[in-house]
mmCIF file of N, CA and C in Angstrom:
data_model
loop_
_atom_site.group_PDB
_atom_site.id
_atom_site.type_symbol
_atom_site.label_atom_id
_atom_site.label_comp_id
_atom_site.label_asym_id
_atom_site.label_seq_id
_atom_site.Cartn_x
_atom_site.Cartn_y
_atom_site.Cartn_z
ATOM 1 N N UNK A 1 99.586 80.168 97.545
ATOM 2 C CA UNK A 1 100.539 81.272 97.600
ATOM 3 C C UNK A 1 100.770 81.792 96.179
ATOM 4 N N UNK A 2 100.642 83.126 96.024
ATOM 5 C CA UNK A 2 100.828 83.739 94.721
ATOM 6 C C UNK A 2 102.296 83.654 94.321
ATOM 7 N N UNK A 3 102.520 83.268 93.072
ATOM 8 C CA UNK A 3 103.874 83.235 92.549
ATOM 9 C C UNK A 3 103.914 83.832 91.143
ATOM 10 N N UNK A 4 104.920 84.632 90.899
ATOM 11 C CA UNK A 4 105.244 85.106 89.561
ATOM 12 C C UNK A 4 106.661 84.632 89.269
ATOM 13 N N UNK A 5 106.805 83.819 88.241
ATOM 14 C CA UNK A 5 108.103 83.218 87.951
ATOM 15 C C UNK A 5 108.559 83.667 86.569
ATOM 16 N N UNK A 6 109.639 84.458 86.557
ATOM 17 C CA UNK A 6 110.201 84.936 85.295
ATOM 18 C C UNK A 6 111.197 83.928 84.736
ATOM 19 N N UNK A 7 111.314 83.921 83.425
ATOM 20 C CA UNK A 7 112.306 83.083 82.764
ATOM 21 C C UNK A 7 112.667 83.719 81.425
ATOM 22 N N UNK A 8 113.742 83.224 80.832
ATOM 23 C CA UNK A 8 114.121 83.695 79.507
ATOM 24 C C UNK A 8 115.292 84.653 79.465
ATOM 25 N N UNK A 9 115.775 85.059 80.621
ATOM 26 C CA UNK A 9 116.927 85.951 80.639
ATOM 27 C C UNK A 9 118.202 85.236 80.242
ATOM 28 N N UNK A 10 119.261 86.023 80.094
ATOM 29 C CA UNK A 10 120.547 85.428 79.740
ATOM 30 C C UNK A 10 121.490 86.452 79.167
ATOM 31 N N UNK A 11 122.551 85.944 78.556
ATOM 32 C CA UNK A 11 123.571 86.772 77.925
ATOM 33 C C UNK A 11 123.312 86.823 76.423
ATOM 34 N N UNK A 12 123.299 88.021 75.873
ATOM 35 C CA UNK A 12 123.055 88.187 74.433
ATOM 36 C C UNK A 12 123.948 89.302 73.909
ATOM 37 N N UNK A 13 124.334 89.188 72.646
ATOM 38 C CA UNK A 13 125.158 90.232 72.040
ATOM 39 C C UNK A 13 124.317 91.429 71.655
ATOM 40 N N UNK A 14 124.931 92.591 71.571
ATOM 41 C CA UNK A 14 124.188 93.773 71.095
ATOM 42 C C UNK A 14 123.550 93.511 69.738
ATOM 43 N N UNK A 15 122.303 93.970 69.609
ATOM 44 C CA UNK A 15 121.549 93.720 68.396
ATOM 45 C C UNK A 15 120.736 92.445 68.423
ATOM 46 N N UNK A 16 120.968 91.631 69.446
ATOM 47 C CA UNK A 16 120.256 90.361 69.557
ATOM 48 C C UNK A 16 118.869 90.497 70.171
ATOM 49 N N UNK A 17 118.224 89.352 70.351
ATOM 50 C CA UNK A 17 116.858 89.307 70.874
ATOM 51 C C UNK A 17 116.736 88.299 72.014
ATOM 52 N N UNK A 18 115.812 88.596 72.899
ATOM 53 C CA UNK A 18 115.416 87.668 73.948
ATOM 54 C C UNK A 18 113.916 87.778 74.158
ATOM 55 N N UNK A 19 113.318 86.703 74.640
ATOM 56 C CA UNK A 19 111.910 86.740 75.008
ATOM 57 C C UNK A 19 111.777 86.308 76.466
ATOM 58 N N UNK A 20 111.302 87.231 77.276
ATOM 59 C CA UNK A 20 111.073 86.932 78.684
ATOM 60 C C UNK A 20 109.640 86.450 78.869
ATOM 61 N N UNK A 21 109.469 85.540 79.818
ATOM 62 C CA UNK A 21 108.147 85.047 80.186
ATOM 63 C C UNK A 21 107.963 85.207 81.685
ATOM 64 N N UNK A 22 106.722 85.429 82.080
ATOM 65 C CA UNK A 22 106.390 85.492 83.503
ATOM 66 C C UNK A 22 105.113 84.691 83.697
ATOM 67 N N UNK A 23 105.241 83.575 84.384
ATOM 68 C CA UNK A 23 104.102 82.699 84.618
ATOM 69 C C UNK A 23 103.548 82.947 86.022
ATOM 70 N N UNK A 24 102.242 83.162 86.090
ATOM 71 C CA UNK A 24 101.594 83.460 87.368
ATOM 72 C C UNK A 24 100.819 82.244 87.862
ATOM 73 N N UNK A 25 100.750 82.123 89.163
ATOM 74 C CA UNK A 25 99.947 81.051 89.756
ATOM 75 C C UNK A 25 99.212 81.595 90.979
ATOM 76 N N UNK A 26 98.092 80.967 91.251
ATOM 77 C CA UNK A 26 97.279 81.295 92.435
ATOM 78 C C UNK A 26 96.732 82.723 92.401
ATOM 79 N N UNK A 27 96.549 83.280 91.218
ATOM 80 C CA UNK A 27 95.860 84.570 91.118
ATOM 81 C C UNK A 27 94.862 84.490 89.969
ATOM 82 N N UNK A 28 93.849 85.364 90.018
ATOM 83 C CA UNK A 28 92.903 85.502 88.909
ATOM 84 C C UNK A 28 93.569 86.414 87.883
ATOM 85 N N UNK A 29 94.382 85.817 87.050
ATOM 86 C CA UNK A 29 95.300 86.548 86.176
ATOM 87 C C UNK A 29 94.585 87.605 85.344
ATOM 88 N N UNK A 30 93.374 87.294 84.888
ATOM 89 C CA UNK A 30 92.675 88.169 83.947
ATOM 90 C C UNK A 30 92.398 89.562 84.509
ATOM 91 N N UNK A 31 92.326 89.698 85.822
ATOM 92 C CA UNK A 31 91.944 90.994 86.387
ATOM 93 C C UNK A 31 93.157 91.855 86.733
ATOM 94 N N UNK A 32 94.354 91.331 86.479
ATOM 95 C CA UNK A 32 95.567 92.054 86.853
ATOM 96 C C UNK A 32 96.176 92.780 85.651
ATOM 97 N N UNK A 33 96.543 94.042 85.871
ATOM 98 C CA UNK A 33 97.444 94.716 84.942
ATOM 99 C C UNK A 33 98.825 94.127 85.171
ATOM 100 N N UNK A 34 99.470 93.748 84.095
ATOM 101 C CA UNK A 34 100.786 93.122 84.185
ATOM 102 C C UNK A 34 101.855 94.080 83.656
ATOM 103 N N UNK A 35 103.023 93.991 84.255
ATOM 104 C CA UNK A 35 104.089 94.890 83.812
ATOM 105 C C UNK A 35 105.456 94.255 83.932
ATOM 106 N N UNK A 36 106.365 94.818 83.173
ATOM 107 C CA UNK A 36 107.790 94.485 83.261
ATOM 108 C C UNK A 36 108.539 95.732 83.716
ATOM 109 N N UNK A 37 109.411 95.536 84.670
ATOM 110 C CA UNK A 37 110.270 96.585 85.183
ATOM 111 C C UNK A 37 111.703 96.077 85.166
ATOM 112 N N UNK A 38 112.646 96.997 85.259
ATOM 113 C CA UNK A 38 114.041 96.560 85.290
ATOM 114 C C UNK A 38 114.836 97.432 86.247
ATOM 115 N N UNK A 39 115.914 96.847 86.736
ATOM 116 C CA UNK A 39 116.795 97.571 87.643
ATOM 117 C C UNK A 39 118.236 97.237 87.305
ATOM 118 N N UNK A 40 118.956 98.259 86.893
ATOM 119 C CA UNK A 40 120.372 98.119 86.595
ATOM 120 C C UNK A 40 121.183 98.400 87.865
ATOM 121 N N UNK A 41 122.410 97.896 87.942
ATOM 122 C CA UNK A 41 123.233 98.126 89.136
ATOM 123 C C UNK A 41 123.380 99.613 89.443
ATOM 124 N N UNK A 42 123.113 99.988 90.680
ATOM 125 C CA UNK A 42 123.267 101.369 91.103
ATOM 126 C C UNK A 42 122.146 102.294 90.674
ATOM 127 N N UNK A 43 121.106 101.744 90.043
ATOM 128 C CA UNK A 43 120.003 102.578 89.568
ATOM 129 C C UNK A 43 118.691 102.133 90.199
ATOM 130 N N UNK A 44 117.694 103.005 90.110
ATOM 131 C CA UNK A 44 116.384 102.667 90.623
ATOM 132 C C UNK A 44 115.635 101.762 89.636
ATOM 133 N N UNK A 45 114.707 101.022 90.173
ATOM 134 C CA UNK A 45 113.864 100.196 89.312
ATOM 135 C C UNK A 45 113.007 101.104 88.447
ATOM 136 N N UNK A 46 112.883 100.740 87.172
ATOM 137 C CA UNK A 46 112.125 101.583 86.253
ATOM 138 C C UNK A 46 111.146 100.748 85.427
ATOM 139 N N UNK A 47 110.100 101.436 85.000
ATOM 140 C CA UNK A 47 109.094 100.811 84.160
ATOM 141 C C UNK A 47 109.671 100.488 82.788
ATOM 142 N N UNK A 48 109.370 99.292 82.290
ATOM 143 C CA UNK A 48 109.697 98.940 80.919
ATOM 144 C C UNK A 48 108.432 98.966 80.072
ATOM 145 N N UNK A 49 107.433 98.196 80.484
ATOM 146 C CA UNK A 49 106.188 98.130 79.719
ATOM 147 C C UNK A 49 105.089 97.552 80.595
ATOM 148 N N UNK A 50 103.843 97.945 80.292
ATOM 149 C CA UNK A 50 102.686 97.396 80.982
ATOM 150 C C UNK A 50 101.620 97.014 79.977
ATOM 151 N N UNK A 51 100.740 96.111 80.413
ATOM 152 C CA UNK A 51 99.602 95.712 79.590
ATOM 153 C C UNK A 51 98.394 95.552 80.511
ATOM 154 N N UNK A 52 97.292 96.198 80.130
ATOM 155 C CA UNK A 52 96.109 96.179 80.969
ATOM 156 C C UNK A 52 95.298 94.900 80.748
ATOM 157 N N UNK A 53 94.235 94.785 81.528
ATOM 158 C CA UNK A 53 93.354 93.625 81.359
ATOM 159 C C UNK A 53 92.713 93.620 79.973
ATOM 160 N N UNK A 54 92.546 94.785 79.401
ATOM 161 C CA UNK A 54 91.952 94.884 78.069
ATOM 162 C C UNK A 54 92.949 94.826 76.934
ATOM 163 N N UNK A 55 94.221 94.672 77.280
ATOM 164 C CA UNK A 55 95.250 94.535 76.259
ATOM 165 C C UNK A 55 95.909 95.827 75.825
ATOM 166 N N UNK A 56 95.583 96.941 76.477
ATOM 167 C CA UNK A 56 96.258 98.191 76.133
ATOM 168 C C UNK A 56 97.665 98.186 76.697
ATOM 169 N N UNK A 57 98.605 98.647 75.903
ATOM 170 C CA UNK A 57 100.005 98.592 76.298
ATOM 171 C C UNK A 57 100.602 99.992 76.437
ATOM 172 N N UNK A 58 101.630 100.049 77.247
ATOM 173 C CA UNK A 58 102.388 101.276 77.438
ATOM 174 C C UNK A 58 103.838 100.868 77.626
ATOM 175 N N UNK A 59 104.761 101.672 77.105
ATOM 176 C CA UNK A 59 106.158 101.307 77.262
ATOM 177 C C UNK A 59 107.007 102.558 77.430
ATOM 178 N N UNK A 60 108.160 102.360 78.025
ATOM 179 C CA UNK A 60 109.095 103.462 78.210
ATOM 180 C C UNK A 60 109.638 103.923 76.864
ATOM 181 N N UNK A 61 109.942 105.202 76.769
ATOM 182 C CA UNK A 61 110.466 105.742 75.509
ATOM 183 C C UNK A 61 111.741 105.021 75.079
ATOM 184 N N UNK A 62 112.537 104.603 76.054
ATOM 185 C CA UNK A 62 113.821 103.977 75.751
ATOM 186 C C UNK A 62 113.695 102.624 75.068
ATOM 187 N N UNK A 63 112.512 102.020 75.138
ATOM 188 C CA UNK A 63 112.343 100.692 74.537
ATOM 189 C C UNK A 63 111.297 100.683 73.425
ATOM 190 N N UNK A 64 110.655 101.812 73.189
ATOM 191 C CA UNK A 64 109.618 101.881 72.140
ATOM 192 C C UNK A 64 110.212 101.475 70.789
ATOM 193 N N UNK A 65 109.463 100.631 70.092
ATOM 194 C CA UNK A 65 109.917 100.172 68.786
ATOM 195 C C UNK A 65 110.853 98.970 68.849
ATOM 196 N N UNK A 66 111.297 98.623 70.051
ATOM 197 C CA UNK A 66 112.216 97.475 70.211
ATOM 198 C C UNK A 66 111.608 96.362 71.072
ATOM 199 N N UNK A 67 110.884 96.733 72.114
ATOM 200 C CA UNK A 67 110.294 95.762 73.032
ATOM 201 C C UNK A 67 108.786 95.711 72.845
ATOM 202 N N UNK A 68 108.215 94.511 72.990
ATOM 203 C CA UNK A 68 106.772 94.334 72.885
ATOM 204 C C UNK A 68 106.289 93.479 74.043
ATOM 205 N N UNK A 69 105.289 93.990 74.758
ATOM 206 C CA UNK A 69 104.683 93.221 75.837
ATOM 207 C C UNK A 69 103.394 92.585 75.324
ATOM 208 N N UNK A 70 103.124 91.370 75.790
ATOM 209 C CA UNK A 70 101.885 90.686 75.423
ATOM 210 C C UNK A 70 101.489 89.761 76.571
ATOM 211 N N UNK A 71 100.252 89.290 76.516
ATOM 212 C CA UNK A 71 99.787 88.401 77.568
ATOM 213 C C UNK A 71 98.924 87.300 76.986
ATOM 214 N N UNK A 72 98.935 86.151 77.669
ATOM 215 C CA UNK A 72 98.085 85.030 77.321
ATOM 216 C C UNK A 72 97.317 84.668 78.588
ATOM 217 N N UNK A 73 96.075 85.086 78.651
ATOM 218 C CA UNK A 73 95.304 84.874 79.879
ATOM 219 C C UNK A 73 95.049 83.394 80.150
ATOM 220 N N UNK A 74 94.910 82.608 79.106
ATOM 221 C CA UNK A 74 94.670 81.171 79.303
ATOM 222 C C UNK A 74 95.878 80.498 79.947
ATOM 223 N N UNK A 75 97.066 80.974 79.612
ATOM 224 C CA UNK A 75 98.290 80.411 80.185
ATOM 225 C C UNK A 75 98.762 81.181 81.418
ATOM 226 N N UNK A 76 98.037 82.244 81.762
ATOM 227 C CA UNK A 76 98.436 83.075 82.910
ATOM 228 C C UNK A 76 99.890 83.520 82.769
ATOM 229 N N UNK A 77 100.231 83.990 81.607
ATOM 230 C CA UNK A 77 101.614 84.339 81.310
ATOM 231 C C UNK A 77 101.672 85.678 80.581
ATOM 232 N N UNK A 78 102.661 86.479 80.960
ATOM 233 C CA UNK A 78 102.952 87.721 80.260
ATOM 234 C C UNK A 78 104.349 87.602 79.659
ATOM 235 N N UNK A 79 104.508 88.180 78.489
ATOM 236 C CA UNK A 79 105.771 88.070 77.748
ATOM 237 C C UNK A 79 106.362 89.447 77.488
ATOM 238 N N UNK A 80 107.662 89.452 77.298
ATOM 239 C CA UNK A 80 108.338 90.657 76.848
ATOM 240 C C UNK A 80 109.308 90.243 75.729
ATOM 241 N N UNK A 81 108.957 90.590 74.513
ATOM 242 C CA UNK A 81 109.835 90.334 73.375
ATOM 243 C C UNK A 81 110.781 91.517 73.245
ATOM 244 N N UNK A 82 112.067 91.245 73.322
ATOM 245 C CA UNK A 82 113.080 92.296 73.291
ATOM 246 C C UNK A 82 113.949 92.108 72.071
ATOM 247 N N UNK A 83 113.914 93.078 71.187
ATOM 248 C CA UNK A 83 114.717 93.039 69.960
ATOM 249 C C UNK A 83 115.705 94.201 69.958
ATOM 250 N N UNK A 84 116.693 94.102 69.085
ATOM 251 C CA UNK A 84 117.700 95.166 68.947
ATOM 252 C C UNK A 84 118.260 95.573 70.311
ATOM 253 N N UNK A 85 118.631 94.607 71.080
ATOM 254 C CA UNK A 85 119.095 94.873 72.442
ATOM 255 C C UNK A 85 120.392 95.669 72.447
ATOM 256 N N UNK A 86 120.506 96.529 73.461
ATOM 257 C CA UNK A 86 121.659 97.398 73.612
ATOM 258 C C UNK A 86 122.318 97.103 74.971
ATOM 259 N N UNK A 87 123.589 97.435 75.124
ATOM 260 C CA UNK A 87 124.236 97.231 76.416
ATOM 261 C C UNK A 87 123.504 97.921 77.562
ATOM 262 N N UNK A 88 122.893 99.053 77.297
ATOM 263 C CA UNK A 88 122.171 99.767 78.352
ATOM 264 C C UNK A 88 120.863 99.089 78.755
ATOM 265 N N UNK A 89 120.475 98.030 78.063
ATOM 266 C CA UNK A 89 119.331 97.232 78.480
ATOM 267 C C UNK A 89 119.700 96.214 79.557
ATOM 268 N N UNK A 90 120.978 96.103 79.865
ATOM 269 C CA UNK A 90 121.433 95.177 80.886
ATOM 270 C C UNK A 90 120.835 95.533 82.243
ATOM 271 N N UNK A 91 120.163 94.575 82.856
ATOM 272 C CA UNK A 91 119.483 94.800 84.129
ATOM 273 C C UNK A 91 118.851 93.497 84.592
ATOM 274 N N UNK A 92 118.362 93.516 85.827
ATOM 275 C CA UNK A 92 117.465 92.461 86.281
ATOM 276 C C UNK A 92 116.047 92.903 85.916
ATOM 277 N N UNK A 93 115.330 92.017 85.235
ATOM 278 C CA UNK A 93 113.980 92.322 84.781
ATOM 279 C C UNK A 93 112.968 91.632 85.705
ATOM 280 N N UNK A 94 112.018 92.430 86.176
ATOM 281 C CA UNK A 94 111.004 91.948 87.109
ATOM 282 C C UNK A 94 109.609 92.028 86.504
ATOM 283 N N UNK A 95 108.810 91.048 86.836
ATOM 284 C CA UNK A 95 107.414 91.007 86.448
ATOM 285 C C UNK A 95 106.571 91.512 87.617
ATOM 286 N N UNK A 96 105.517 92.263 87.301
ATOM 287 C CA UNK A 96 104.615 92.758 88.340
ATOM 288 C C UNK A 96 103.184 92.514 87.940
ATOM 289 N N UNK A 97 102.380 92.100 88.907
ATOM 290 C CA UNK A 97 100.933 91.943 88.732
ATOM 291 C C UNK A 97 100.263 92.914 89.685
ATOM 292 N N UNK A 98 99.306 93.696 89.176
ATOM 293 C CA UNK A 98 98.735 94.753 90.007
ATOM 294 C C UNK A 98 97.249 94.935 89.763
ATOM 295 N N UNK A 99 96.506 95.079 90.875
ATOM 296 C CA UNK A 99 95.159 95.607 90.827
ATOM 297 C C UNK A 99 95.136 96.814 91.754
ATOM 298 N N UNK A 100 93.967 97.399 91.995
ATOM 299 C CA UNK A 100 93.891 98.533 92.909
ATOM 300 C C UNK A 100 94.134 98.099 94.354
ATOM 301 N N UNK A 101 93.991 96.808 94.617
ATOM 302 C CA UNK A 101 94.114 96.327 95.995
ATOM 303 C C UNK A 101 95.412 95.580 96.270
ATOM 304 N N UNK A 102 95.997 94.972 95.243
ATOM 305 C CA UNK A 102 97.140 94.096 95.475
ATOM 306 C C UNK A 102 98.218 94.286 94.417
ATOM 307 N N UNK A 103 99.457 94.071 94.849
ATOM 308 C CA UNK A 103 100.600 94.105 93.949
ATOM 309 C C UNK A 103 101.506 92.927 94.283
ATOM 310 N N UNK A 104 101.932 92.232 93.249
ATOM 311 C CA UNK A 104 102.848 91.109 93.416
ATOM 312 C C UNK A 104 104.023 91.293 92.463
ATOM 313 N N UNK A 105 105.195 90.870 92.956
ATOM 314 C CA UNK A 105 106.424 90.947 92.150
ATOM 315 C C UNK A 105 107.034 89.551 91.999
ATOM 316 N N UNK A 106 107.673 89.358 90.873
ATOM 317 C CA UNK A 106 108.468 88.161 90.684
ATOM 318 C C UNK A 106 109.857 88.362 91.259
ATOM 319 N N UNK A 107 110.683 87.318 91.149
ATOM 320 C CA UNK A 107 112.008 87.351 91.745
ATOM 321 C C UNK A 107 113.061 87.967 90.808
ATOM 322 N N UNK A 108 112.704 88.121 89.562
ATOM 323 C CA UNK A 108 113.620 88.757 88.601
ATOM 324 C C UNK A 108 114.418 87.770 87.781
ATOM 325 N N UNK A 109 114.797 88.219 86.584
ATOM 326 C CA UNK A 109 115.663 87.428 85.721
ATOM 327 C C UNK A 109 116.703 88.374 85.112
ATOM 328 N N UNK A 110 117.950 87.915 85.097
ATOM 329 C CA UNK A 110 119.048 88.762 84.638
ATOM 330 C C UNK A 110 119.130 88.763 83.120
ATOM 331 N N UNK A 111 119.236 89.962 82.566
ATOM 332 C CA UNK A 111 119.502 90.139 81.136
ATOM 333 C C UNK A 111 120.808 90.915 81.002
ATOM 334 N N UNK A 112 121.747 90.324 80.301
ATOM 335 C CA UNK A 112 123.039 90.970 80.081
ATOM 336 C C UNK A 112 123.279 91.075 78.586
ATOM 337 N N UNK A 113 123.523 92.309 78.136
ATOM 338 C CA UNK A 113 123.786 92.572 76.719
ATOM 339 C C UNK A 113 125.242 92.997 76.600
ATOM 340 N N UNK A 114 126.038 92.131 76.013
ATOM 341 C CA UNK A 114 127.470 92.387 75.951
ATOM 342 C C UNK A 114 128.087 91.566 74.825
ATOM 343 N N UNK A 115 129.118 92.126 74.226
ATOM 344 C CA UNK A 115 129.860 91.395 73.199
ATOM 345 C C UNK A 115 131.043 90.665 73.827
#
């Protein structure tokens, strides 16, 4: 059974940093484009950042220069380094694995930015 398990969320003060991890199992990780998405209360889920099988990255304008996505194919893990966090970054963060045929989502991890 395919599993994507996120970790690393929590409560952080504005200006702080967190590193999210998403560990995949039972998939051929190397062939999947991996992404991070987030959903704040009362809002739609939105793209945060993606990384292709070749390592090309894309990120939302709201996080450019602050968040960095990376992947370790040997560990079947994708990361999201989040720096200079703002209260508006508060959301549940979800990991996604996608090919042209299949899409898998993790269960989400809560990130709260508050003083």
